Coordinates of C-alpha atoms and ligand atoms in Angstrom, one line a residue:
M56 CA 10.4 20.1 11.5
L57 CA 10.5 20.2 7.4
I58 CA 12.8 18.2 5.6
F59 CA 13.6 21.1 3.5
E60 CA 14.9 22.6 6.8
K61 CA 16.9 19.6 7.7
S62 CA 18.7 19.9 4.4
R63 CA 22.3 21.0 4.1
K64 CA 24.0 21.6 1.2
G65 CA 26.0 18.7 -0.1
R66 CA 24.7 16.2 2.2
G67 CA 22.7 13.6 0.2
C68 CA 22.7 9.9 0.0
D69 CA 23.0 8.7 -3.7
V70 CA 24.7 5.0 -3.8
L71 CA 24.7 5.2 -7.5
P72 CA 28.1 4.4 -9.8
E73 CA 29.7 6.6 -11.9
C74 CA 27.7 6.9 -15.2
D75 CA 29.4 4.7 -17.6
V76 CA 27.5 5.7 -20.8
K77 CA 27.5 8.9 -22.7
T78 CA 25.5 11.7 -21.4
V79 CA 23.0 13.2 -23.7
L80 CA 21.9 16.5 -22.3
P81 CA 18.5 18.1 -24.0
S82 CA 18.4 20.9 -25.9
D83 CA 19.4 24.5 -24.5
A84 CA 15.5 25.7 -24.6
N85 CA 14.5 23.0 -22.5
M86 CA 17.3 23.0 -19.6
R87 CA 16.1 24.4 -16.5
K88 CA 17.4 28.0 -15.7
E89 CA 17.9 27.7 -11.9
E90 CA 18.8 24.7 -9.6
L91 CA 16.2 22.4 -8.7
H92 CA 15.1 22.9 -5.0
L93 CA 15.1 19.4 -3.5
P94 CA 16.5 18.7 0.0
E95 CA 19.6 17.3 0.5
V96 CA 19.5 14.8 3.6
S97 CA 21.2 11.4 4.4
E98 CA 19.3 8.3 4.4
P99 CA 19.1 7.9 8.0
E100 CA 17.6 11.1 8.1
I101 CA 15.2 10.6 5.5
S102 CA 14.0 7.1 7.4
R103 CA 13.7 9.3 10.2
H104 CA 11.8 11.7 8.6
Y105 CA 9.1 9.7 7.3
S106 CA 8.8 7.4 10.5
E107 CA 8.2 10.7 12.4
L108 CA 5.5 11.4 9.7
A109 CA 3.9 8.2 10.1
R110 CA 3.8 8.6 14.1
K111 CA 2.1 11.9 13.7
S112 CA -0.8 10.4 11.6
H113 CA -3.5 7.9 12.4
G114 CA -3.6 5.1 10.2
V115 CA -5.9 1.8 10.1
N116 CA -2.7 0.3 11.3
D117 CA -2.4 2.0 14.4
G118 CA -5.8 1.6 15.8
F119 CA -9.6 1.7 15.3
Y120 CA -10.9 3.6 12.4
P121 CA -14.5 3.3 12.2
L122 CA -14.9 6.2 9.5
G123 CA -18.5 5.5 8.2
S124 CA -18.7 5.4 4.3
C125 CA -15.1 5.0 3.9
T126 CA -14.4 1.4 4.7
M127 CA -11.7 1.3 6.5
K128 CA -10.7 -2.2 6.6
Y129 CA -7.2 -3.7 7.2
N130 CA -5.2 -4.0 3.9
P131 CA -3.4 -7.5 3.6
R132 CA 0.0 -7.6 3.6
V133 CA -0.3 -10.4 1.1
N134 CA -1.8 -8.1 -1.2
E135 CA 1.2 -5.5 -1.1
E136 CA 3.5 -8.5 -2.0
A137 CA 1.5 -9.6 -4.9
A138 CA 1.8 -6.0 -6.1
S139 CA 5.4 -6.0 -5.3
L140 CA 6.2 -8.7 -7.9
C141 CA 8.8 -7.3 -10.6
G142 CA 6.4 -9.2 -13.6
F143 CA 4.1 -6.4 -12.4
T144 CA 6.2 -3.3 -11.3
D145 CA 9.2 -3.5 -13.7
I146 CA 6.7 -2.9 -17.1
H147 CA 6.2 -0.2 -19.2
P148 CA 2.5 1.2 -20.5
L149 CA 3.9 1.4 -24.0
Q150 CA 5.2 -1.8 -24.0
P151 CA 3.6 -3.9 -26.8
E152 CA 0.8 -5.7 -25.6
E153 CA 2.1 -9.5 -26.2
T154 CA 4.9 -8.9 -24.0
V155 CA 2.7 -8.0 -21.1
Q156 CA 0.0 -10.9 -21.4
G157 CA 0.1 -11.8 -17.9
C158 CA -0.8 -8.2 -16.6
M159 CA -3.6 -8.2 -19.2
E160 CA -4.8 -11.7 -17.7
V161 CA -4.8 -9.7 -14.5
L162 CA -7.2 -7.0 -15.6
K163 CA -9.5 -10.0 -17.7
T164 CA -9.9 -12.1 -14.3
A165 CA -10.4 -9.1 -12.0
E166 CA -13.1 -7.8 -14.8
A167 CA -14.9 -11.4 -14.5
Y168 CA -14.7 -11.5 -10.8
L169 CA -16.0 -8.1 -10.3
C170 CA -18.7 -8.4 -13.0
E171 CA -19.7 -11.4 -11.2
I172 CA -20.0 -9.9 -8.0
T173 CA -21.9 -7.0 -9.2
G174 CA -23.9 -8.7 -11.9
M175 CA -22.4 -6.6 -15.1
D176 CA -21.0 -7.4 -18.4
N177 CA -18.0 -5.6 -19.0
M178 CA -16.0 -3.2 -17.0
T179 CA -13.3 -0.5 -17.4
F180 CA -10.3 0.0 -15.0
Q181 CA -9.3 3.6 -15.9
P182 CA -11.1 5.5 -13.0
A183 CA -8.5 6.4 -10.4
A184 CA -11.1 6.9 -7.6
G185 CA -14.7 6.6 -6.8
A186 CA -16.1 10.1 -8.1
H187 CA -13.9 9.8 -11.3
G188 CA -16.0 6.1 -11.9
E189 CA -18.9 8.0 -11.4
F190 CA -18.1 10.8 -13.7
T191 CA -17.4 8.3 -16.3
G192 CA -20.2 6.2 -15.8
L193 CA -22.3 9.5 -16.3
L194 CA -20.4 9.9 -19.7
L195 CA -21.6 6.6 -20.2
M196 CA -25.2 7.6 -19.6
K197 CA -24.9 10.5 -21.8
A198 CA -23.5 8.5 -24.9
Y199 CA -26.3 6.1 -24.4
H200 CA -29.0 8.6 -24.6
E201 CA -27.2 10.6 -27.4
S202 CA -26.5 7.6 -29.7
R203 CA -30.7 7.6 -29.5
N204 CA -31.1 10.9 -30.3
D205 CA -32.4 11.1 -26.9
G206 CA -29.6 13.7 -25.7
G207 CA -32.3 16.3 -24.4
R208 CA -32.4 14.5 -21.1
R209 CA -30.9 17.1 -18.9
K210 CA -31.8 15.6 -15.0
I211 CA -30.2 13.3 -13.0
I212 CA -32.4 12.1 -9.8
V213 CA -30.2 12.1 -6.6
P214 CA -32.0 11.1 -3.4
D215 CA -31.1 13.5 -0.4
S216 CA -29.1 11.2 1.5
A217 CA -26.6 10.6 -1.5
H218 CA -22.9 11.0 -1.0
G219 CA -21.7 14.4 -1.9
T220 CA -19.6 13.3 -5.0
N221 CA -23.1 12.0 -6.6
P222 CA -24.2 15.5 -7.4
A223 CA -21.0 17.1 -7.9
S224 CA -20.2 14.1 -10.6
A225 CA -23.7 14.9 -12.3
A226 CA -22.9 18.8 -12.3
M227 CA -19.7 17.9 -13.8
A228 CA -21.2 15.9 -16.5
E229 CA -23.6 19.0 -17.3
Y230 CA -26.6 17.5 -15.8
S231 CA -28.5 19.2 -13.3
V232 CA -29.5 17.6 -10.0
V233 CA -33.0 16.7 -8.8
T234 CA -33.0 15.9 -5.1
V235 CA -35.6 13.5 -3.8
P236 CA -36.3 13.4 -0.4
S237 CA -36.1 10.3 1.8
G238 CA -39.1 9.2 3.6
E239 CA -39.9 8.6 7.5
D240 CA -38.1 5.2 7.0
G241 CA -35.1 6.6 5.7
C242 CA -35.7 5.3 2.1
V243 CA -36.2 6.9 -1.2
D244 CA -39.7 8.4 -1.1
I245 CA -41.4 6.6 -3.6
E246 CA -44.4 9.1 -4.5
K247 CA -42.1 11.9 -5.0
L248 CA -39.4 10.0 -7.4
K249 CA -43.0 8.8 -9.2
E250 CA -43.2 12.8 -9.2
A251 CA -39.5 13.5 -10.3
A252 CA -39.4 11.1 -13.0
G253 CA -40.1 12.2 -16.7
D254 CA -38.8 12.1 -20.1
D255 CA -36.3 14.5 -18.9
V256 CA -34.4 12.7 -16.8
A257 CA -31.3 10.8 -17.4
G258 CA -31.1 8.4 -15.1
I259 CA -30.7 8.2 -11.1
M260 CA -27.6 7.7 -9.0
L261 CA -28.4 5.6 -5.8
T262 CA -26.0 3.4 -3.1
N263 CA -28.0 0.9 -1.7
P264 CA -27.6 0.5 1.2
N265 CA -27.8 4.2 1.2
T266 CA -25.7 6.2 3.5
L267 CA -28.1 5.8 6.6
G268 CA -26.7 2.2 6.5
L269 CA -30.1 1.2 5.1
F270 CA -31.2 -1.1 2.7
D271 CA -33.8 0.3 0.5
R272 CA -36.6 -2.5 0.2
N273 CA -38.3 -0.8 -2.9
I274 CA -35.3 -1.1 -5.0
L275 CA -37.0 -3.2 -7.5
E276 CA -39.8 -0.6 -7.8
I277 CA -37.3 2.4 -8.0
T278 CA -35.0 1.3 -11.0
E279 CA -38.3 0.1 -12.5
I280 CA -39.8 3.8 -12.4
I281 CA -36.6 5.3 -13.7
H282 CA -36.2 2.3 -16.5
G283 CA -40.2 3.3 -17.1
C284 CA -39.3 7.0 -17.9
G285 CA -36.7 6.3 -20.4
G286 CA -33.8 6.6 -17.8
L287 CA -30.7 4.4 -16.8
C288 CA -29.9 3.5 -13.0
Y289 CA -26.3 4.5 -11.6
Y290 CA -25.6 2.1 -8.9
D291 CA -22.7 4.0 -6.3
G292 CA -20.8 1.0 -5.3
A293 CA -18.3 2.7 -3.3
N294 CA -18.9 0.5 -0.3
L295 CA -20.3 -2.8 -1.3
N296 CA -19.1 -4.4 2.2
A297 CA -22.6 -4.9 3.2
V298 CA -23.9 -6.9 0.0
M299 CA -21.0 -8.6 -1.9
G300 CA -21.6 -12.0 -2.3
I301 CA -24.9 -11.6 -1.4
T302 CA -27.0 -9.9 -3.6
R303 CA -25.8 -8.0 -6.7
P304 CA -26.5 -4.5 -8.3
G305 CA -27.2 -5.9 -11.6
D306 CA -29.9 -8.1 -10.2
M307 CA -31.5 -5.3 -8.6
G308 CA -32.1 -3.2 -11.8
F309 CA -28.6 -1.1 -12.1
D310 CA -27.2 -0.6 -15.4
I311 CA -23.8 1.0 -14.5
V312 CA -21.9 0.6 -11.2
H313 CA -18.6 1.9 -10.0
L314 CA -16.5 0.2 -7.0
N315 CA -14.3 1.7 -4.6
L316 CA -11.2 -1.1 -4.9
H317 CA -9.6 1.1 -2.0
K318 CA -12.8 0.4 0.1
T319 CA -14.6 -2.7 -0.3
F320 CA -11.4 -4.8 -1.7
S321 CA -9.3 -3.9 0.4
T322 CA -6.4 -1.6 -1.0
P323 CA -5.2 1.2 1.0
H324 CA -6.4 4.6 0.8
G325 CA -6.6 8.2 2.5
G326 CA -2.7 8.8 1.6
G327 CA -1.7 5.3 1.9
G328 CA -1.8 4.9 -1.9
P329 CA -3.7 6.0 -5.1
G330 CA -7.1 4.5 -5.7
S331 CA -9.3 2.9 -8.2
G332 CA -13.0 3.3 -9.3
P333 CA -13.7 0.5 -12.3
V334 CA -16.9 0.8 -13.9
G335 CA -19.2 -2.0 -14.7
C336 CA -21.9 -1.7 -17.3
K337 CA -24.4 -4.2 -19.0
K338 CA -23.9 -5.4 -22.4
F339 CA -25.9 -2.8 -24.0
L340 CA -23.6 0.3 -22.7
S341 CA -20.2 -1.6 -23.4
E342 CA -19.8 0.2 -26.8
F343 CA -19.2 3.3 -25.2
L344 CA -16.6 2.1 -22.9
P345 CA -13.4 3.5 -22.7
S346 CA -11.8 0.3 -24.0
F347 CA -12.0 -3.1 -23.3
L348 CA -10.0 -6.3 -23.1
V349 CA -11.2 -8.6 -25.7
K350 CA -9.5 -12.5 -26.2
G351 CA -8.1 -12.4 -29.5
E352 CA -6.9 -16.0 -31.2
D353 CA -3.8 -16.4 -29.3
K354 CA -3.2 -13.2 -27.1
L355 CA -5.5 -10.7 -25.1
T356 CA -6.3 -7.4 -26.5
F357 CA -7.5 -3.7 -25.9
E358 CA -10.1 -2.6 -28.1
K359 CA -11.7 0.6 -28.3
P360 CA -15.3 0.6 -29.1
S361 CA -16.5 2.5 -31.9
R362 CA -19.0 4.5 -29.7
S363 CA -16.6 5.1 -26.8
I364 CA -16.4 8.0 -24.7
G365 CA -12.9 7.9 -25.0
E366 CA -10.0 7.7 -22.5
V367 CA -10.7 9.1 -19.1
K368 CA -6.9 8.5 -17.8
S369 CA -4.1 7.6 -19.5
F370 CA -3.2 3.6 -20.2
Y371 CA -4.7 0.9 -17.7
G372 CA -5.6 3.0 -14.7
N373 CA -3.7 2.1 -11.3
F374 CA -2.9 -1.3 -12.1
T375 CA -1.3 -2.5 -9.2
V376 CA -4.3 -1.4 -7.5
V377 CA -6.0 -4.0 -9.4
V378 CA -3.6 -6.5 -8.9
K379 CA -3.8 -6.2 -5.2
A380 CA -7.9 -6.4 -5.2
L381 CA -7.5 -9.5 -7.1
T382 CA -5.4 -10.7 -4.7
Y383 CA -7.8 -9.9 -1.9
I384 CA -10.8 -11.6 -4.0
L385 CA -8.7 -15.0 -4.6
T386 CA -7.7 -15.2 -1.0
L387 CA -11.5 -15.0 0.3
G388 CA -12.8 -16.9 -2.3
R389 CA -16.7 -17.1 -2.9
E390 CA -17.7 -17.8 0.3
G391 CA -15.1 -15.3 1.9
I392 CA -16.5 -12.8 0.3
K393 CA -19.7 -13.5 1.5
D394 CA -18.4 -14.2 5.1
A395 CA -17.2 -10.8 5.1
A396 CA -20.0 -9.0 4.0
E397 CA -22.1 -10.8 7.0
N398 CA -19.5 -10.1 9.5
A399 CA -19.0 -6.2 8.5
V400 CA -23.2 -6.1 8.9
L401 CA -22.8 -8.2 12.3
N402 CA -20.2 -5.8 13.7
A403 CA -21.8 -2.8 12.9
N404 CA -25.3 -4.1 14.5
Y405 CA -23.1 -5.2 17.2
M406 CA -21.4 -2.0 18.2
M407 CA -24.8 -0.4 17.3
A408 CA -26.6 -2.3 19.8
K409 CA -23.5 -1.6 22.1
L410 CA -24.5 2.1 22.2
K411 CA -28.1 2.6 21.3
D412 CA -29.3 2.9 24.7
I413 CA -27.6 6.0 25.4
Y414 CA -26.5 7.2 21.8
P415 CA -30.0 8.1 19.6
M416 CA -29.9 6.4 16.4
A417 CA -31.0 8.2 13.2
C418 CA -32.9 5.1 12.4
R419 CA -34.8 2.5 13.7
G420 CA -34.3 -1.3 13.5
F421 CA -31.1 -3.1 12.1
C422 CA -28.7 -1.6 9.9
M423 CA -26.3 -2.7 7.3
H424 CA -22.6 -2.0 7.5
E425 CA -22.7 1.4 9.0
F426 CA -24.8 3.0 11.2
V427 CA -25.6 6.9 12.0
M428 CA -25.9 8.5 15.7
S429 CA -27.5 11.5 16.3
L430 CA -26.2 13.8 19.0
S431 CA -28.9 16.9 18.5
Q432 CA -30.7 15.7 21.9
L433 CA -27.3 16.1 23.4
K434 CA -26.9 19.4 22.3
K435 CA -30.0 21.0 23.5
E436 CA -29.1 19.7 26.9
T437 CA -25.5 20.4 27.0
G438 CA -24.6 22.4 24.1
M439 CA -21.8 19.5 23.4
T440 CA -21.6 18.5 19.7
A441 CA -20.5 15.6 17.6
M442 CA -17.3 17.6 16.8
D443 CA -17.0 17.3 20.5
I444 CA -17.4 13.6 20.8
A445 CA -15.0 13.1 18.0
K446 CA -12.1 15.1 19.7
G447 CA -12.7 13.3 22.8
L448 CA -12.0 9.8 21.0
L449 CA -8.8 11.1 19.7
D450 CA -7.5 11.0 23.5
H451 CA -8.3 7.5 23.0
G452 CA -6.3 6.5 19.9
I453 CA -9.9 6.1 17.8
H454 CA -10.3 7.7 14.7
P455 CA -13.7 9.5 14.9
P456 CA -16.5 8.1 12.6
T457 CA -17.7 10.1 10.0
M458 CA -19.4 13.6 11.4
Y459 CA -22.1 15.7 10.0
F460 CA -22.9 13.1 7.0
P461 CA -25.1 12.5 5.9
L462 CA -26.6 15.8 5.8
I463 CA -30.3 14.7 6.6
V464 CA -29.4 14.1 10.1
D465 CA -28.6 16.7 12.7
E466 CA -25.2 16.6 14.3
A467 CA -24.5 12.9 12.9
L468 CA -21.9 10.6 13.8
M469 CA -21.6 7.9 11.2
A470 CA -20.0 4.7 12.5
E471 CA -18.6 1.6 10.5
P472 CA -16.6 -0.2 12.4
T473 CA -15.7 -3.2 9.0
E474 CA -15.5 -6.5 9.4
T475 CA -11.7 -6.8 10.3
E476 CA -12.2 -5.6 13.5
S477 CA -12.3 -7.9 16.4
K478 CA -15.0 -8.2 19.3
E479 CA -12.4 -7.0 21.9
T480 CA -11.7 -3.9 19.8
I481 CA -15.4 -3.1 19.5
D482 CA -16.1 -3.3 23.0
E483 CA -13.2 -1.3 24.1
A484 CA -14.1 1.3 21.7
A485 CA -18.0 1.0 22.7
A486 CA -16.9 1.6 26.2
V487 CA -14.9 4.7 25.5
F488 CA -18.1 6.1 23.2
R489 CA -19.7 5.6 26.3
E490 CA -17.9 7.2 29.0
L491 CA -17.5 10.1 26.5
F492 CA -21.2 10.7 26.3
E493 CA -21.0 10.7 30.1
T494 CA -18.1 12.8 30.2
A495 CA -20.2 15.3 27.9
R496 CA -23.1 15.4 30.4
T497 CA -21.5 15.9 33.5
S498 CA -18.3 17.7 32.6
P499 CA -18.8 19.1 29.4
E500 CA -15.9 21.5 29.9
L501 CA -13.0 18.4 29.9
L502 CA -14.4 17.6 27.0
H503 CA -14.5 20.7 25.4
Q504 CA -10.8 21.1 25.4
A505 CA -9.9 17.5 23.8
P506 CA -8.0 16.4 22.3
V507 CA -5.3 16.9 25.1
K508 CA -3.0 13.9 24.3
T509 CA -2.3 14.3 20.7
L510 CA 0.5 16.1 19.0
V511 CA -1.9 18.6 17.6
T512 CA -4.4 19.7 20.0
R513 CA -7.8 21.4 19.5
L514 CA -7.7 23.5 16.1
D515 CA -9.5 26.8 15.8
E516 CA -11.7 25.1 13.0
V517 CA -13.2 28.8 12.0
K518 CA -9.8 30.4 11.9
A519 CA -8.5 27.6 9.7
A520 CA -11.2 27.8 7.2
R521 CA -11.2 31.8 7.1
H522 CA -7.3 32.6 7.3
P523 CA -5.9 29.1 5.9
V524 CA -2.1 28.9 5.5
L525 CA -1.6 26.6 2.5
R526 CA 2.2 27.6 2.0
Y527 CA 5.4 27.1 3.5
R528 CA 7.5 30.0 3.5
Ligands
LIG808 C1 -16.2 7.3 -0.8 C2 -17.1 7.1 -2.0 C3 -17.4 8.0 -2.6 C4 -16.0 8.9 -3.6 O1 -14.9 7.6 -3.9 P1 -13.6 8.4 -4.0 O2 -12.5 7.4 -3.8 O3 -13.5 9.4 -2.9 O4 -14.0 9.6 -5.0 C5 -18.5 8.1 -3.3 N1 -19.5 7.2 -2.7 C6 -19.7 6.8 -1.8 C7 -21.0 6.2 -1.3 C8 -18.5 6.9 -1.1 O5 -18.6 6.5 0.0

């Protein structure tokens, strides 16, 4: 039931005292002509309403959530406590800088740590999400080439295993996308890359480990090829979980990187709160950033560099998200960050090892923080698909892995258990995965109906796509 249906005229829950200052109304032209259509419900009803919504959804606090590429790790409570301190929340973005020095110190400190982790020199916190960071990074790239009267470079190279946002961001920045295929081993095909490289290439966008969960061993050669043709190297650092504290994009030869604080750095996402996709760059690109923080005589101040690409979001970005990420970094410390990465890789390999005798893996050997299964054989033999397995997981209180991605793997299921899951949870989940595979083979009709225990059972996906009902009447 929608909250609007629970609404009763005149029922409310405001506890505000009578206003004791003069009421100032806006001019007639600015006054709304009709009543504001808001639900009127009592406080207990609101409370129940939100609890009910929470019950209907699955979050990382409800159960295992191995959504590959999305890093659904646990979001520590202490992050929330730090971010709700009144010094961080009761401020206004237009306040004079000298009155918010503490908050600016947070940004400066977070910048220093994240630059250390990525091997970059400066960072902007304006971008609100990963894709927004990619777009910002590409604008830096463009500004750089234009500043050298080399603005004719129109192409961005993207491997075929890339996250979908990479080519989309390149297109938004008005570049054309050149796809380079992956080789047999799942890594960038070096010969094909050499063919694509040229003086019309602005740069490459790459994530390493890639979306197959593999670390590209040729990474130094890749960045060298791109630099060799005058291009720049962009690192999609949405998931830094496998490498943080161990190796750095800056040392792999990358010039620009974005991070998803809402993945690697444990801030909530997927309906849990706003994101943050800070962009870091090497010194020679800092003059193009939207703004950066400098330490003056006695205070921190924001400076807009002369060749800035301009603002990509208002003010400081999603500031409290940065507070949470910094809290996380300080909680873990240098060793803890490395441990988190190692355990993320260990957990993924452990889970893969528990499944690989029945679930065919897209690649051989060890994986990094995630691994990809392919159910194409199962589909051929039984007609059951990755989708059926995913739906079956829902009946066991497990969120499905990422489905049908990366695009280069047929019937893909991509799992990322993350370092915050216990051995027991992974054992239980692996047992469920195994059971479902068995069911798919022996009684496909059962699995085909799943989920049956959830509030909403199997949806007609084709109808939902062709005739979506997007509006409530
Ligand atoms: C999640 C993700 C992105 C996009 O991040 P958003 O915050 O969803 O915009 C980009 N690249 C990779 C590899 C990702 O996993």
